[in-house]
JSON list of C-alpha atoms in Angstrom, two decimals:
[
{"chain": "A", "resi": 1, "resn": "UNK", "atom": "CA", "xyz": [25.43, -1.62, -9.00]},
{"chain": "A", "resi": 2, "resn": "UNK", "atom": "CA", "xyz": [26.22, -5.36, -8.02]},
{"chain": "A", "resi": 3, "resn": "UNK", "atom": "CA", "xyz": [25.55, -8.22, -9.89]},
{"chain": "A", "resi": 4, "resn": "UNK", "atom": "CA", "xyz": [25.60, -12.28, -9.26]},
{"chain": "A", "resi": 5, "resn": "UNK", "atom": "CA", "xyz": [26.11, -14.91, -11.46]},
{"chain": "A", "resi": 6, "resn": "UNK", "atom": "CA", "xyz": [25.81, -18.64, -10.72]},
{"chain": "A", "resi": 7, "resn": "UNK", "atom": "CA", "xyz": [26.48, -20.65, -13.43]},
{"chain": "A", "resi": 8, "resn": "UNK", "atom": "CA", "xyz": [25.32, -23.92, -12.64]},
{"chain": "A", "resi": 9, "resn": "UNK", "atom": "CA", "xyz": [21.99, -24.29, -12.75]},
{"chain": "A", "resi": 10, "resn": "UNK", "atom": "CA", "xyz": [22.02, -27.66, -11.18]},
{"chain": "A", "resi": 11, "resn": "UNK", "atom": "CA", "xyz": [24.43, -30.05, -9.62]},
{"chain": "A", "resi": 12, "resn": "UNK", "atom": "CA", "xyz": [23.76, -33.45, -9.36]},
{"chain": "A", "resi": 13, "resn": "UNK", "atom": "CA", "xyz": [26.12, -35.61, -6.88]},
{"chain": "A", "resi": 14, "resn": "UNK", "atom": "CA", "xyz": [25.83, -38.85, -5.05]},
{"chain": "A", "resi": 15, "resn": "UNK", "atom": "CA", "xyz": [25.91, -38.59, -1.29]},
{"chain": "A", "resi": 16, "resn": "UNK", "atom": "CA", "xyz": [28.95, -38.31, 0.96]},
{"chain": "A", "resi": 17, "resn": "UNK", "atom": "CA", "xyz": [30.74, -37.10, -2.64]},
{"chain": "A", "resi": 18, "resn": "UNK", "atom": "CA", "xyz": [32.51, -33.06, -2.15]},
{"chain": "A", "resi": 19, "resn": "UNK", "atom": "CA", "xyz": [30.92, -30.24, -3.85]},
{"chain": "A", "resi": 20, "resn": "UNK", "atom": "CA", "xyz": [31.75, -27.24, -5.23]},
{"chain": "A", "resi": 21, "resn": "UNK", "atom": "CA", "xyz": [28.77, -24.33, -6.22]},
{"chain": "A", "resi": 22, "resn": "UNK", "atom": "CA", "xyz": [30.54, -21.43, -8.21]},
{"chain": "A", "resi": 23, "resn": "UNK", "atom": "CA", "xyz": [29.75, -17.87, -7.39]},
{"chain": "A", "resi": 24, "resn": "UNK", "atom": "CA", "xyz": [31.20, -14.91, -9.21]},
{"chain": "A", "resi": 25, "resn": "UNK", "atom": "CA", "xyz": [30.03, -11.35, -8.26]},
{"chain": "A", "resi": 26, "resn": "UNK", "atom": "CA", "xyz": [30.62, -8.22, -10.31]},
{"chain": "A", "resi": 27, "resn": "UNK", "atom": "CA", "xyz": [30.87, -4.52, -8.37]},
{"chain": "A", "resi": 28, "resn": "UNK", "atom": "CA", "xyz": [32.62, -1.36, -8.39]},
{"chain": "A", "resi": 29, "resn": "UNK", "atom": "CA", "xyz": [32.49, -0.98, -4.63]},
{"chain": "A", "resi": 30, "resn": "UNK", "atom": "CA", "xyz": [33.54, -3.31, -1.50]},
{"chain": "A", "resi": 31, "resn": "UNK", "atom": "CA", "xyz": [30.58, -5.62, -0.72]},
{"chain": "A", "resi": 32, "resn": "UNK", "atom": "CA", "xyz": [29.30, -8.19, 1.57]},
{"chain": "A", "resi": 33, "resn": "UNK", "atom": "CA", "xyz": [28.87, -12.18, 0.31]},
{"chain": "A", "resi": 34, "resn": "UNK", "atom": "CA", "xyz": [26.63, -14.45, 1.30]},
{"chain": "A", "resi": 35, "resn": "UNK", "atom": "CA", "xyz": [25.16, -17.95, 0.25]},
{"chain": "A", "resi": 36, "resn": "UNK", "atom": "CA", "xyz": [21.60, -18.72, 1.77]},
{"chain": "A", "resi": 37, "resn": "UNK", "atom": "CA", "xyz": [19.67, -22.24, 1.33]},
{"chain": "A", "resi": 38, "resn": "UNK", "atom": "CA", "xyz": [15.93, -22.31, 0.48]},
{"chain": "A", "resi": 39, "resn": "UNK", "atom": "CA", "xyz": [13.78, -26.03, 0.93]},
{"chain": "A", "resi": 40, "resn": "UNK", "atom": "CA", "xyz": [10.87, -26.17, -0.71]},
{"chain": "A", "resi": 41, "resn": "UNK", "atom": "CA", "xyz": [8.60, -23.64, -0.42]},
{"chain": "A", "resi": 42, "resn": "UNK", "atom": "CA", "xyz": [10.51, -21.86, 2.20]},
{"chain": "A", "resi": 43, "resn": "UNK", "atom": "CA", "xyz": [11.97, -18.83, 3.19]},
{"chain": "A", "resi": 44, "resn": "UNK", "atom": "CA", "xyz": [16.11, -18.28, 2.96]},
{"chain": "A", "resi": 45, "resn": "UNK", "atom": "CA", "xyz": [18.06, -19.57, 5.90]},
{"chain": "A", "resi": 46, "resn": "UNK", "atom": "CA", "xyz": [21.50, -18.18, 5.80]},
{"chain": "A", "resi": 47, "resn": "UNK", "atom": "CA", "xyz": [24.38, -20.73, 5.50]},
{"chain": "A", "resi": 48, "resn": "UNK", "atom": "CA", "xyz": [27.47, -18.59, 5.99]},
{"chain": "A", "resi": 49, "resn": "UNK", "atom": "CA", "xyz": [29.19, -14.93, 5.25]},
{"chain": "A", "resi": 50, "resn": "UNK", "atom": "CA", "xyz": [31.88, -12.52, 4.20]},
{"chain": "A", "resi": 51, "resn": "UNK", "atom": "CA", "xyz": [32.38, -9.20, 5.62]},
{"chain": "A", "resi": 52, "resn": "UNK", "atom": "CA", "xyz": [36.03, -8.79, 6.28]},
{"chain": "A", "resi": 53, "resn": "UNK", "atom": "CA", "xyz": [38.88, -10.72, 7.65]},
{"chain": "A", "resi": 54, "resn": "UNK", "atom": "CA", "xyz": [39.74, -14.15, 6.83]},
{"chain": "A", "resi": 55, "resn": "UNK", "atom": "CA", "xyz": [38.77, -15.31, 3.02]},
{"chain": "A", "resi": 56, "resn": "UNK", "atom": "CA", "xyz": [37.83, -18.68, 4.06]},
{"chain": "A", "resi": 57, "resn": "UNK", "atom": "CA", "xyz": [34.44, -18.61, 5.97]},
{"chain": "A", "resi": 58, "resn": "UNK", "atom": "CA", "xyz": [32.93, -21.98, 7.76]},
{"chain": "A", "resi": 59, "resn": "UNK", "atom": "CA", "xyz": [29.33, -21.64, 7.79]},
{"chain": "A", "resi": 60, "resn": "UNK", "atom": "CA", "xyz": [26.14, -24.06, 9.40]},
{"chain": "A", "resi": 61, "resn": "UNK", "atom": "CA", "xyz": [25.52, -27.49, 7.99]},
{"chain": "A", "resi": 62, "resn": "UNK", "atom": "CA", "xyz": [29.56, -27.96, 7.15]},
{"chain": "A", "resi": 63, "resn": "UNK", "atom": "CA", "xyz": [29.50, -25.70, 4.41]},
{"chain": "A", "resi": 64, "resn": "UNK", "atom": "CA", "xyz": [32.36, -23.48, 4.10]},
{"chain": "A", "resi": 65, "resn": "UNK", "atom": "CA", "xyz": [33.07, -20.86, 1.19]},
{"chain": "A", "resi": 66, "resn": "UNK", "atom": "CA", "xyz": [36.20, -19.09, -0.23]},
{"chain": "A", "resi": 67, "resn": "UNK", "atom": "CA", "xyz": [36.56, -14.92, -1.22]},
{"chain": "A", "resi": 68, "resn": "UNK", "atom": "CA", "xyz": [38.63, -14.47, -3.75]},
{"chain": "A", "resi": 69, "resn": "UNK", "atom": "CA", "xyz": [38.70, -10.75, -4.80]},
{"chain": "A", "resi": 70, "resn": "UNK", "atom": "CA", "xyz": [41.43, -11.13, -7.63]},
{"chain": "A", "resi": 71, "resn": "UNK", "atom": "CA", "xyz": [38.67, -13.94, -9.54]},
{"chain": "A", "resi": 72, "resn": "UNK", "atom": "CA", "xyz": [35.69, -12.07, -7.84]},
{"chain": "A", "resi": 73, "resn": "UNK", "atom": "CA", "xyz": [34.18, -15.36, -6.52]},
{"chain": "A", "resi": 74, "resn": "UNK", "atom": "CA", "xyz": [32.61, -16.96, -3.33]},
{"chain": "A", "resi": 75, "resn": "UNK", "atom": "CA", "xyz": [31.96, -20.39, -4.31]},
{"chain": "A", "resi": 76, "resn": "UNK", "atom": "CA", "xyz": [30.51, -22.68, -1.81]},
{"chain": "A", "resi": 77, "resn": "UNK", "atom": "CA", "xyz": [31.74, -26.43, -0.46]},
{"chain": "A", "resi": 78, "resn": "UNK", "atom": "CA", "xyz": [31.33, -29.33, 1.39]},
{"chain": "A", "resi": 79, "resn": "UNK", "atom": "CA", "xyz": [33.69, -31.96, 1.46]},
{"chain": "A", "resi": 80, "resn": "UNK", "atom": "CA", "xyz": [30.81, -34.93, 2.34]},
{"chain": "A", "resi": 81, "resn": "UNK", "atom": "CA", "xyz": [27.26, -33.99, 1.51]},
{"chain": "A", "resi": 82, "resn": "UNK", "atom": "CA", "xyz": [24.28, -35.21, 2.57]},
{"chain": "A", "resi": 83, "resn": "UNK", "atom": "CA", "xyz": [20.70, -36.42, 0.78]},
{"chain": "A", "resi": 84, "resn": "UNK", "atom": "CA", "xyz": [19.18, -33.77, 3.15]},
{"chain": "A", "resi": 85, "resn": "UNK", "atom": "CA", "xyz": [21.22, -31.15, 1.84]},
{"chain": "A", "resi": 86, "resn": "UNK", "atom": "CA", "xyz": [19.42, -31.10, -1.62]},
{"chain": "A", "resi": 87, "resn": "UNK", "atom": "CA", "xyz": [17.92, -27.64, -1.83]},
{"chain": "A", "resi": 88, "resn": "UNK", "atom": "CA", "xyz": [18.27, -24.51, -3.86]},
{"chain": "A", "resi": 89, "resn": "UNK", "atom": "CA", "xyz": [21.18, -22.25, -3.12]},
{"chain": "A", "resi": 90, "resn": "UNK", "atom": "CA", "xyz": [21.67, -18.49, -3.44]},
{"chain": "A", "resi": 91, "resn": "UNK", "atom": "CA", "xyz": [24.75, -16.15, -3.44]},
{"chain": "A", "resi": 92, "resn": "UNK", "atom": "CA", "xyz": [24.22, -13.01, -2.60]},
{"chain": "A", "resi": 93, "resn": "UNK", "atom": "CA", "xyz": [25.62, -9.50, -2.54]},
{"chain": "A", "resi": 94, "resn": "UNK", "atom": "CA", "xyz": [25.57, -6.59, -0.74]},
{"chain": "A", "resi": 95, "resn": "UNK", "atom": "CA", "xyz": [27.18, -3.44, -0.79]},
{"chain": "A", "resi": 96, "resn": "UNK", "atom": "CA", "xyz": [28.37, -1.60, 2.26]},
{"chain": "A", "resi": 97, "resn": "UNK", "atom": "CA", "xyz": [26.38, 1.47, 2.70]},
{"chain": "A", "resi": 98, "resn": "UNK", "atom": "CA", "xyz": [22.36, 2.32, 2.81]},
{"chain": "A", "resi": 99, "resn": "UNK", "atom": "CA", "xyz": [19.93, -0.08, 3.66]},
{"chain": "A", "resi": 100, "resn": "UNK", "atom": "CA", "xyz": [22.49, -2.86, 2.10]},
{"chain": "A", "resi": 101, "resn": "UNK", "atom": "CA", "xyz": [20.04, -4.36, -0.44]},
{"chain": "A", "resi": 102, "resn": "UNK", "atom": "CA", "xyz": [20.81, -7.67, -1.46]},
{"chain": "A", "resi": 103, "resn": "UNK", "atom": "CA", "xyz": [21.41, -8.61, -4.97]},
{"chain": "A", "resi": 104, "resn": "UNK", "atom": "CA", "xyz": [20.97, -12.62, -5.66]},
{"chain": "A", "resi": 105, "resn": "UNK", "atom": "CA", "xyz": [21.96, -14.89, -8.00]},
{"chain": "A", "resi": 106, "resn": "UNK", "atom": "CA", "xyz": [19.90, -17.11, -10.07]},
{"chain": "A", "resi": 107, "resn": "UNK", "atom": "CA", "xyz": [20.18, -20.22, -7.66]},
{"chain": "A", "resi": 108, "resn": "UNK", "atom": "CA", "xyz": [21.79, -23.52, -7.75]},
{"chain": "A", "resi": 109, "resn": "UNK", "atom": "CA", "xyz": [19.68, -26.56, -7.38]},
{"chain": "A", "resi": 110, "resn": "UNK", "atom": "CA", "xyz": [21.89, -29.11, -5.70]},
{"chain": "A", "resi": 111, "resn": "UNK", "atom": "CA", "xyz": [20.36, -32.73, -5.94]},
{"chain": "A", "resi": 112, "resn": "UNK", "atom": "CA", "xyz": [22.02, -34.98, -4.15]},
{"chain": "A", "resi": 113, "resn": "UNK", "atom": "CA", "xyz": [21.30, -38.96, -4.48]},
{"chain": "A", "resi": 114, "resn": "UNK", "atom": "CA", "xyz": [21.93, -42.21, -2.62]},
{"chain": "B", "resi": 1, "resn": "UNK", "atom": "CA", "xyz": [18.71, -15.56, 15.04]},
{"chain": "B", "resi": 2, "resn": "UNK", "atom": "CA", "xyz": [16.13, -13.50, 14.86]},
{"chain": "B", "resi": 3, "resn": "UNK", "atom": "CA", "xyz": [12.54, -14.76, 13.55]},
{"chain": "B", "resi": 4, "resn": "UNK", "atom": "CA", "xyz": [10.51, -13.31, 11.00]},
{"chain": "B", "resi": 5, "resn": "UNK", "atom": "CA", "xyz": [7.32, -14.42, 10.70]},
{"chain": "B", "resi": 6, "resn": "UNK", "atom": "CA", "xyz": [5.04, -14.40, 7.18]},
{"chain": "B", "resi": 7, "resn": "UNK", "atom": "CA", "xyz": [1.26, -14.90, 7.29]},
{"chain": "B", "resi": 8, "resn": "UNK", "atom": "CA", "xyz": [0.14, -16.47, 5.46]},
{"chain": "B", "resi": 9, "resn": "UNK", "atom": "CA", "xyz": [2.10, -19.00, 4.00]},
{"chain": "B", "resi": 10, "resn": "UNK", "atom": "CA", "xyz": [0.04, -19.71, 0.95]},
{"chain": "B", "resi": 11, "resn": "UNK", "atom": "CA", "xyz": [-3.23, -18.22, -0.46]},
{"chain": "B", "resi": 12, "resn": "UNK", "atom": "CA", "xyz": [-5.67, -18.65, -3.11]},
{"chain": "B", "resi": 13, "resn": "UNK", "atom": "CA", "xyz": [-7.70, -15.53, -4.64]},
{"chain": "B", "resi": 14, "resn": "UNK", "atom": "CA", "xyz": [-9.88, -15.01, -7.38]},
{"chain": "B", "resi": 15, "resn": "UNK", "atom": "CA", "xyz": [-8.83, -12.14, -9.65]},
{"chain": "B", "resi": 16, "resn": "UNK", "atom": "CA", "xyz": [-10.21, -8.85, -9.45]},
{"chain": "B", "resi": 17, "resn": "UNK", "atom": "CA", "xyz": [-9.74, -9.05, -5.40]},
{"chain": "B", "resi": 18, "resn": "UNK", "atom": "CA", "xyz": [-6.95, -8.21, -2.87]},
{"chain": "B", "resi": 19, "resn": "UNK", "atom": "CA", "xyz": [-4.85, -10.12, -0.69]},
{"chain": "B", "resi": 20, "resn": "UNK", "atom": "CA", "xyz": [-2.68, -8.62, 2.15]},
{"chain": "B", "resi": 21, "resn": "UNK", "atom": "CA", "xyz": [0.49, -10.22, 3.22]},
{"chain": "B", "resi": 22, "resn": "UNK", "atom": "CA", "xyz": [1.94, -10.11, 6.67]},
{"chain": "B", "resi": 23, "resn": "UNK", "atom": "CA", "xyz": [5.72, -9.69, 7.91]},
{"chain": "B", "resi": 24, "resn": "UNK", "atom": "CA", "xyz": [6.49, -9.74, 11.47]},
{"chain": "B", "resi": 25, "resn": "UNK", "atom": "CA", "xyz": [10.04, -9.18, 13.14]},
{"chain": "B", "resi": 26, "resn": "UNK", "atom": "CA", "xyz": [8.73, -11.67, 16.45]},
{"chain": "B", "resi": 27, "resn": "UNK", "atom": "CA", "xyz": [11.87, -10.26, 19.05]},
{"chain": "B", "resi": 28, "resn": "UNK", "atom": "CA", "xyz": [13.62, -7.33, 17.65]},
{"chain": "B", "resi": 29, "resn": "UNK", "atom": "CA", "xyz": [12.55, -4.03, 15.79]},
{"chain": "B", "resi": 30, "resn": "UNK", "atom": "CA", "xyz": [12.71, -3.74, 11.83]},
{"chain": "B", "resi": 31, "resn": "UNK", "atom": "CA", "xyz": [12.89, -0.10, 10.68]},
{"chain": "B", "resi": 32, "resn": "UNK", "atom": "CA", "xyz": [13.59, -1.41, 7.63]},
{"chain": "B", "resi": 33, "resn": "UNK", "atom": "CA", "xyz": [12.01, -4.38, 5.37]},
{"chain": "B", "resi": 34, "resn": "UNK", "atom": "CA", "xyz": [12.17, -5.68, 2.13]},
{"chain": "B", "resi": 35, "resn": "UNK", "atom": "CA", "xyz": [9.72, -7.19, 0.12]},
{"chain": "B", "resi": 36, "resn": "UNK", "atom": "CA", "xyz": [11.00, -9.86, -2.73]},
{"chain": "B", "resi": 37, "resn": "UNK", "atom": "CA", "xyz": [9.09, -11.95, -5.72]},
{"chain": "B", "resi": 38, "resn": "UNK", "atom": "CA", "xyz": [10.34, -15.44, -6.42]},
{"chain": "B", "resi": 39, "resn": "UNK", "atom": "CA", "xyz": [8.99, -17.25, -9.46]},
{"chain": "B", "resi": 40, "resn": "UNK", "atom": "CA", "xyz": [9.30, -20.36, -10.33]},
{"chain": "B", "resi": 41, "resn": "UNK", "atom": "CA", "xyz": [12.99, -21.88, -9.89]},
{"chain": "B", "resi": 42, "resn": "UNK", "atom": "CA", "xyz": [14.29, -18.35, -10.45]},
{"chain": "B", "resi": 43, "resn": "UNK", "atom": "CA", "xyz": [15.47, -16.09, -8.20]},
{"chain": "B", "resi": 44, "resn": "UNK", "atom": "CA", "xyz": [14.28, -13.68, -5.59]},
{"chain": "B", "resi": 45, "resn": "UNK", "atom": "CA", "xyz": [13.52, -9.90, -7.23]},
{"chain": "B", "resi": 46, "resn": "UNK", "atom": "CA", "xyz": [13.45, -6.96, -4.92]},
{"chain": "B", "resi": 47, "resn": "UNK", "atom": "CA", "xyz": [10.15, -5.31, -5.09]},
{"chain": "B", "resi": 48, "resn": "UNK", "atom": "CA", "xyz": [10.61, -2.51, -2.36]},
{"chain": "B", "resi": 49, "resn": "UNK", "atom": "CA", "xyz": [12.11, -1.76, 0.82]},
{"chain": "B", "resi": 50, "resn": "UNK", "atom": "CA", "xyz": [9.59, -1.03, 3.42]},
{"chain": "B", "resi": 51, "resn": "UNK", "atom": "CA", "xyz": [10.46, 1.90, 5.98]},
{"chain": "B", "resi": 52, "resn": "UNK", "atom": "CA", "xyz": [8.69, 2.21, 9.32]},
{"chain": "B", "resi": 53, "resn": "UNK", "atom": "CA", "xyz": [6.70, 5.43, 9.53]},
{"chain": "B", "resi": 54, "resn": "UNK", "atom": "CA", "xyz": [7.51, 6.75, 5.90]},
{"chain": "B", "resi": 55, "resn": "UNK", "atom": "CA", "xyz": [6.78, 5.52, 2.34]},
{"chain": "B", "resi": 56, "resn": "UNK", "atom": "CA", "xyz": [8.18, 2.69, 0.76]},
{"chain": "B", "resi": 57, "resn": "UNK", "atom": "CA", "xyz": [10.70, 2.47, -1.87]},
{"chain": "B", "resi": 58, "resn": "UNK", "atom": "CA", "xyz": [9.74, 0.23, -4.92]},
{"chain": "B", "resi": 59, "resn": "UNK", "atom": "CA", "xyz": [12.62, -0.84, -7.54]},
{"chain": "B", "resi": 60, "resn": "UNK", "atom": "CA", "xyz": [11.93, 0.42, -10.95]},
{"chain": "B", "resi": 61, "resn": "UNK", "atom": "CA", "xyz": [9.08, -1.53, -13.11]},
{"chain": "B", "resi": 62, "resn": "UNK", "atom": "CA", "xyz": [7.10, -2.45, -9.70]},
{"chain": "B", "resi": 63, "resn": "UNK", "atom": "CA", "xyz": [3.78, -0.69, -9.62]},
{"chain": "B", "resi": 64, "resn": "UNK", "atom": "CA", "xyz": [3.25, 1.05, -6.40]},
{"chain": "B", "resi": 65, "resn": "UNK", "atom": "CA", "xyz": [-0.38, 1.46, -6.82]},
{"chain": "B", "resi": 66, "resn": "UNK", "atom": "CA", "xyz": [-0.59, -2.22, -7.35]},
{"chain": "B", "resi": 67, "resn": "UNK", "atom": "CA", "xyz": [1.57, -3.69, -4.39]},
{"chain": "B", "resi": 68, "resn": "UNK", "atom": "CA", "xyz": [0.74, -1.37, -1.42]},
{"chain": "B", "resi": 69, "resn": "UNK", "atom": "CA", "xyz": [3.00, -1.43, 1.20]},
{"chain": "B", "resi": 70, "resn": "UNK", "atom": "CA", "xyz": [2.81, -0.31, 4.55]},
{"chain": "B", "resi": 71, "resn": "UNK", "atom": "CA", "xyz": [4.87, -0.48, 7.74]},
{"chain": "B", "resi": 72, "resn": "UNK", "atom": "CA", "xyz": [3.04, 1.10, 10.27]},
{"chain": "B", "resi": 73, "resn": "UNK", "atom": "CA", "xyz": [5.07, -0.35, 13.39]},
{"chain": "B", "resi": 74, "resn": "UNK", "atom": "CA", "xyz": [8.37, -1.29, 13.98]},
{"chain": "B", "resi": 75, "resn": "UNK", "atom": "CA", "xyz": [7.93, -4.82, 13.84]},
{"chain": "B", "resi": 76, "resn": "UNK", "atom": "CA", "xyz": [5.28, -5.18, 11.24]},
{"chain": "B", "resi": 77, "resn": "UNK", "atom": "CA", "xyz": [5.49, -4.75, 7.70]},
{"chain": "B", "resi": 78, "resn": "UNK", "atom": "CA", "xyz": [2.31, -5.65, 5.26]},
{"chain": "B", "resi": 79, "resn": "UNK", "atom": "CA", "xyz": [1.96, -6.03, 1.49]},
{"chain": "B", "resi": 80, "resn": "UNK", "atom": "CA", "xyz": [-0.89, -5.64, -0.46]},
{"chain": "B", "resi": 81, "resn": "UNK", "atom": "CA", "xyz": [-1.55, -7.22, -3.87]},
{"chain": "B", "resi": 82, "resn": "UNK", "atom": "CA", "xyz": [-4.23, -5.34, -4.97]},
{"chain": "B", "resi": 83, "resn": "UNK", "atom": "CA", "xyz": [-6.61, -6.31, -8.07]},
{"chain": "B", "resi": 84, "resn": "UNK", "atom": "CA", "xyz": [-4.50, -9.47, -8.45]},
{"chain": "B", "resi": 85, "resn": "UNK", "atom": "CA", "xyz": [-4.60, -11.14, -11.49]},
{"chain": "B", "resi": 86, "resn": "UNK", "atom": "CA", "xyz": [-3.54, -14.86, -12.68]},
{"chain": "B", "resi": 87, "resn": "UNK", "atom": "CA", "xyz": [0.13, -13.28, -13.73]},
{"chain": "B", "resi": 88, "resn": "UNK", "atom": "CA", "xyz": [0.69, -11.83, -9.91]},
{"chain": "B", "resi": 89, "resn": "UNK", "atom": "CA", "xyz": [0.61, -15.74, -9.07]},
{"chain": "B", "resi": 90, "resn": "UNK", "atom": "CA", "xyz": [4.09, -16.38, -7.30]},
{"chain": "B", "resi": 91, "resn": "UNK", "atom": "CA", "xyz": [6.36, -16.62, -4.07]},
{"chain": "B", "resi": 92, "resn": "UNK", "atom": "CA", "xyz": [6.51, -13.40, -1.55]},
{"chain": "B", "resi": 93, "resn": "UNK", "atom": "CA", "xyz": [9.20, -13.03, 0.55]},
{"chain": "B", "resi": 94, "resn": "UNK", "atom": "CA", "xyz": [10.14, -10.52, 3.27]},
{"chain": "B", "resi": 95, "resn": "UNK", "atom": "CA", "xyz": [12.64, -9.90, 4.97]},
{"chain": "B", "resi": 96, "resn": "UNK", "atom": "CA", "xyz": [14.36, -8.04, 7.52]},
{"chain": "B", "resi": 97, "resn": "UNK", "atom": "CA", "xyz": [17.91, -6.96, 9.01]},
{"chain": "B", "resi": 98, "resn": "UNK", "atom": "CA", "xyz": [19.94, -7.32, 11.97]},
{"chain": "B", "resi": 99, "resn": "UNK", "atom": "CA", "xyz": [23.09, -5.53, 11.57]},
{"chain": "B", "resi": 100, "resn": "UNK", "atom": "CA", "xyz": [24.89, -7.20, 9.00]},
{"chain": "B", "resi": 101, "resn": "UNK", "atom": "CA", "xyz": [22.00, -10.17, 8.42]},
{"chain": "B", "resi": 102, "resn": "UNK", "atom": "CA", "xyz": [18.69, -10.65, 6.66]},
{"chain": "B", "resi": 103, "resn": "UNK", "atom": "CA", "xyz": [16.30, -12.30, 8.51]},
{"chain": "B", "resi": 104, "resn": "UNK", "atom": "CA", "xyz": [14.05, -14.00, 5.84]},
{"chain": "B", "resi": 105, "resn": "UNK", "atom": "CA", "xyz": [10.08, -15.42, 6.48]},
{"chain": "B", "resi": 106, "resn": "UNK", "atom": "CA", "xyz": [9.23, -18.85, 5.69]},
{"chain": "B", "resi": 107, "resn": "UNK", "atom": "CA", "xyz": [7.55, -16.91, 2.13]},
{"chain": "B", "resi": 108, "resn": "UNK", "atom": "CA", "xyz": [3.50, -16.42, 0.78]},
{"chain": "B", "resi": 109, "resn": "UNK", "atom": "CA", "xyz": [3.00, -18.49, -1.78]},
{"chain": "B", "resi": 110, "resn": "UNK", "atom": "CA", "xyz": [-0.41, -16.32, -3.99]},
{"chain": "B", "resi": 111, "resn": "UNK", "atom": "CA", "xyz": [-2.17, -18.13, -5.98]},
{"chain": "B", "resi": 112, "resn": "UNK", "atom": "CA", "xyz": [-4.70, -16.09, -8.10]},
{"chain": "B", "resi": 113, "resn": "UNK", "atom": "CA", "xyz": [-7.64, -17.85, -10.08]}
]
């Protein structure tokens, strides 16, 4: 079984600052990462993923995100965000075989200000 | 990317009665589909994984009998909430895979009274 864990809650930053949202993943077998973005009342709109290949993944928006298998983490950044970037922001898991059911973590509310 | 549409997007009920979600796949074929619960600034919980032409798959602690699920086509997928009470209140999702990549709907938001 997979398992994510988010640890921040909430990150507050002032716009055009960098950000950094931690993601560390637990599993016993190879898996897929992902991070998604959900607005208000919204569905998930996937920002970028892992599968194989290079660690450092460039996703929409100007969002990129680092695997590192050694620390298990995916964290997500951005060197410059945006106000309209404040959202809620899932990591997710998958594993590599059956119907590839995701496993999320418990979101990261960024909230960005002016 | 493929779209996956939700209908509706939000809902109000009284308790006692049913309410059926929709989940389309609008320009490719879903065999597969999964159905999540959001509440309230938490996460999304996998409730079941909807299979075209067969029975669905519901994680453990979901009540079958209570969220009907059935997938009779390849590109639609429906949940029902059936006897819903004030506690069912809370964010549906579906969503469905191309290759690699879930396809999510814009989400039901139920609201039972």
């Amino acid at each position: 079984a997979q398992s994510v864990t988010q640890l921040d809650s909430q990150v507050p930053v002032f716009e055009e600052a960098p950000v950094e949202l931690r993601c560390n993943y637990s599993s016993s077998v190879s898996v897929y990462l992902f991070w998604y973005v959900q607005y208000p009342n919204q569905g998930l709109q996937l920002l970028l993923k892992y599968l194989s290949g290079s660690t450092l993944v460039k996703g929409i928006n100007g969002f990129e995100a680092e695997f590192n298998k050694s620390q298990t983490s995916f964290h997500l950044r951005k060197p410059s965000v945006h106000i309209s970037d404040t959202a809620e922001y899932f990591c997710a898991v998958s594993d590599l075989t059956g119907f590839q059911k995701l496993v999320f973590g418990t979101g990261t509310r960024l909230l960005v200000s002016p | 990317g493929a779209v996956v549409s939700q209908h509706p997007s939000w809902v109000i009920c009284k308790s006692g009665t049913s309410v059926k979600i929709e989940c389309r796949s609008l320009d490719f074929q879903a065999t597969t589909m999964f159905w999540y619960r959001q509440f309230p600034k938490q996460s999304l919980m996998l409730m079941a994984t909807s299979n075209e032409g067969s029975k669905a798959t519901y994680e453990q602690g979901v009540e079958k009998d209570k969220f009907l699920i059935n997938h009779a086509s390849l590109t639609l997928s429906t949940l029902t909430v059936t006897s819903a009470h004030p506690e069912d209140s809370s964010f549906y999702i579906c969503s469905a895979k191309v290759n690699t990549e879930a396809f999510f709907g814009q989400g039901t938001r139920l609201t039972v009274v």
